Amino acid sequence: MLSFEGVYRKRGGTLLSGLFGSDPFDFWVGRFYVGLFGAISLGATFLGIAVIAFAISRIGDGDLARVTITAPLREYGLGFAGFDQGGAWQTIVILATVAFAAWALREVEICRKLEMGYHVPIMFSFAISAWLVLQVIRPLLMGCWCEGFDLGFTGHLTWVSNTGFRYQNFYLNPFHAFGVLGFFLTAMVLGMHGSAILGTYNTDPDPVKETSNVDNFWRDYIGYSIGELGIHVLGFWLAIYTLIMSDLCILTSGTVVKDWVDFWHFSIPWFH
Ligand code: 07D
């Protein structure tokens, strides 16, 4: 344990301790906090990995690069499918969703222990929203689990390509374009921030002066520095914007828009 870690390792602030006054999961393994939701998340993850391994063994393709656990066929609609007919996919999707949600709730309990804001679980929940939209919400809206993406490296990429072309030209989906813009912008500002921090690391024994070295660099270079807190607030909102656009891009495809080429054939009178 590092010298300051003891300060943060306080029991309590968890759901179970709030409800019953005690929490048997309120402990650490090494430097990792476990907690009720950590145990649920790990349990669902191990079970999910076991189902994946079992499903792969039945497919009989030992090549992990191309092995794919496919979504149920269209004939099953929103019903349950047999294990080899898409039931494996359904089981894995349920277990993965439980694992992701429990992990977000574990983050909430850690935030409560550290008496900090909920920014981390909020941000992670937006990442989970992409998974939920793709695998649960859009299939429900389209009336078929077959709409979810297949699980596997090549399988999910094939799904993206097929789904993109099914709506003619996915580049013409404006939410997709705004999402792409957000991913690129987020990567760029993260790269700018990371390189500025690493570039000024150890330039001054005083961390406050080190921070002003970063500010000075950007003011010298582009005439403006968003500041230490500002860059993190920008990253937070950029990532949320990006994920909302990505959610909208796939949520609208097939539900309200069937053809993104045709979508642009509207006419705004004052535009021409
Ligand atoms: C999904 C991650 C959540 C992570 C979680 C936790 C695990 C895995 C394992 C369960 C959102 C961790 C998870 C550990 C668990 C198991 C077994 C984050 C997620 C919860 N596109 N496109 C996007 C670009 C084209 C198409 C998004 C670029 C073509 C479709 C993003 C290009 C066509 C869909 C994006 C490009 C096309 C997308 C994806 C360039 C194909 C979507 C990122 C330069 C012909 C998808 C919500 C994302 C989407 C999506 C970028 C091209 C089709 C904006 C840069 C033109 C059908 N594309 N695309 O959202 O919006 O991450 O998903 O060409 O469905 Mg696209």
XYZ file of C-alpha atoms in Angstrom, residues 43-237:
195
model
C -19.197 -13.104 -11.720
C -21.045 -12.075 -14.910
C -17.724 -11.651 -16.753
C -16.407 -15.115 -15.818
C -19.778 -16.712 -16.621
C -19.859 -14.822 -19.944
C -16.329 -15.968 -20.825
C -17.351 -19.572 -20.006
C -20.427 -19.283 -22.304
C -18.243 -17.757 -25.061
C -15.702 -20.612 -24.702
C -18.479 -23.239 -24.755
C -20.179 -21.643 -27.785
C -16.854 -21.427 -29.668
C -16.096 -25.094 -28.882
C -19.448 -26.058 -30.476
C -18.816 -23.911 -33.582
C -15.587 -25.871 -33.986
C -13.562 -23.043 -35.528
C -10.337 -22.710 -33.566
C -9.379 -19.499 -35.402
C -10.217 -16.752 -32.895
C -9.754 -14.052 -35.553
C -12.723 -15.243 -37.579
C -14.886 -17.218 -35.130
C -18.252 -15.477 -34.738
C -21.107 -15.947 -32.280
C -24.046 -14.884 -34.395
C -27.261 -13.110 -33.388
C -30.502 -15.183 -33.709
C -32.053 -15.682 -37.151
C -34.902 -13.387 -38.214
C -37.521 -16.137 -37.641
C -37.007 -15.903 -33.854
C -38.114 -12.245 -33.805
C -37.961 -11.024 -30.220
C -38.251 -14.556 -28.791
C -35.653 -16.861 -27.264
C -33.544 -18.944 -29.637
C -31.916 -22.339 -29.029
C -28.293 -22.156 -27.804
C -26.752 -22.873 -31.230
C -29.356 -20.778 -33.085
C -28.561 -17.488 -31.320
C -29.270 -18.410 -27.697
C -25.521 -18.229 -26.972
C -25.523 -14.641 -28.346
C -28.557 -13.765 -26.206
C -26.966 -15.218 -23.043
C -23.659 -13.404 -23.675
C -25.432 -10.091 -24.366
C -27.395 -10.375 -21.095
C -24.270 -11.281 -19.070
C -22.192 -8.524 -20.700
C -24.916 -5.948 -19.989
C -25.042 -7.033 -16.313
C -21.211 -6.866 -16.124
C -21.093 -3.335 -17.662
C -23.945 -1.968 -15.490
C -22.472 -3.469 -12.287
C -19.051 -2.005 -13.166
C -20.652 1.460 -13.510
C -22.337 0.999 -10.091
C -18.997 -0.099 -8.572
C -17.600 3.204 -9.857
C -20.500 5.022 -8.131
C -19.619 3.371 -4.791
C -15.922 4.271 -5.218
C -16.922 7.900 -5.969
C -19.009 7.938 -2.777
C -16.083 6.574 -0.748
C -13.739 9.214 -2.197
C -16.387 11.956 -1.755
C -15.906 12.983 -5.383
C -18.337 13.771 -8.229
C -19.935 11.058 -10.344
C -18.204 12.099 -13.597
C -16.478 8.732 -14.184
C -19.630 6.538 -13.915
C -21.619 9.118 -15.899
C -19.040 9.004 -18.708
C -18.840 5.184 -18.660
C -22.678 5.027 -18.774
C -22.559 6.882 -22.090
C -20.188 4.198 -23.446
C -22.619 1.539 -22.189
C -25.448 3.412 -23.957
C -23.759 2.591 -27.314
C -23.768 -1.121 -26.436
C -27.401 -0.949 -25.237
C -28.589 0.930 -28.326
C -26.855 -1.523 -30.682
C -27.734 -4.800 -28.929
C -30.996 -4.110 -27.077
C -32.853 -0.860 -27.847
C -32.605 -0.849 -31.673
C -33.363 -4.607 -31.983
C -36.451 -4.012 -29.791
C -37.530 -1.065 -32.004
C -36.924 -3.128 -35.165
C -38.802 -6.129 -33.680
C -35.965 -8.649 -33.992
C -32.871 -9.710 -32.011
C -31.348 -10.485 -35.431
C -30.643 -6.724 -35.721
C -27.900 -6.883 -33.045
C -24.301 -7.187 -34.195
C -22.576 -10.582 -34.247
C -19.838 -11.132 -31.636
C -16.333 -11.679 -32.974
C -13.505 -9.638 -34.532
C -14.359 -10.188 -38.205
C -18.052 -10.858 -37.452
C -18.806 -7.451 -35.968
C -16.855 -5.669 -38.714
C -18.852 -7.552 -41.365
C -22.033 -6.472 -39.564
C -20.923 -2.798 -39.625
C -20.192 -2.946 -43.349
C -23.449 -4.771 -44.213
C -25.525 -2.471 -42.005
C -23.867 0.622 -43.474
C -24.588 -0.404 -47.072
C -28.128 -1.564 -46.180
C -28.965 2.121 -45.724
C -27.159 2.998 -49.002
C -24.379 5.322 -47.836
C -23.672 5.613 -44.143
C -21.353 8.596 -44.695
C -24.494 10.570 -45.597
C -25.974 9.842 -42.158
C -25.435 13.252 -40.473
C -25.347 11.785 -36.951
C -22.611 9.382 -38.108
C -20.648 12.354 -39.477
C -21.095 14.302 -36.210
C -20.050 11.167 -34.282
C -16.909 10.722 -36.412
C -16.129 14.420 -35.899
C -16.442 13.923 -32.130
C -14.191 10.828 -32.070
C -11.483 12.625 -34.064
C -11.745 15.848 -32.003
C -11.640 13.889 -28.729
C -8.550 11.975 -29.901
C -6.895 15.233 -31.000
C -7.433 17.185 -27.758
C -6.475 14.107 -25.700
C -3.279 13.838 -27.756
C -2.581 17.578 -27.310
C -3.160 17.354 -23.550
C -1.164 14.141 -23.064
C 1.808 15.407 -25.038
C 1.798 18.790 -23.235
C 1.724 17.086 -19.813
C 4.458 14.581 -20.698
C 6.484 17.316 -22.416
C 6.536 19.439 -19.232
C 6.913 16.530 -16.784
C 9.757 17.197 -14.323
C 10.407 20.680 -15.752
C 9.916 22.157 -12.265
C 9.931 20.625 -8.763
C 6.875 22.789 -7.978
C 3.733 21.182 -9.551
C 2.007 24.601 -9.700
C 4.850 26.012 -11.809
C 4.785 22.876 -13.940
C 1.094 23.559 -14.688
C 1.903 27.125 -15.686
C 4.567 25.744 -18.038
C 1.762 23.894 -19.869
C -0.324 27.095 -19.991
C 2.699 29.078 -21.230
C 3.360 26.515 -23.970
C -0.172 26.759 -25.393
C -0.336 30.573 -25.012
C 2.975 30.827 -26.864
C 1.982 28.254 -29.489
C -1.677 29.043 -30.309
C -2.390 32.129 -28.185
C -4.751 30.388 -25.777
C -4.738 27.801 -23.001
C -7.998 26.238 -21.870
C -6.330 25.412 -18.520
C -5.857 22.405 -16.275
C -9.522 21.922 -15.310
C -10.823 23.172 -18.664
C -9.158 20.439 -20.746
C -10.796 17.738 -18.622
C -14.225 19.424 -18.774
C -13.799 19.696 -22.567
C -12.877 15.994 -22.811
C -15.895 15.030 -20.694
C -18.390 16.974 -22.856
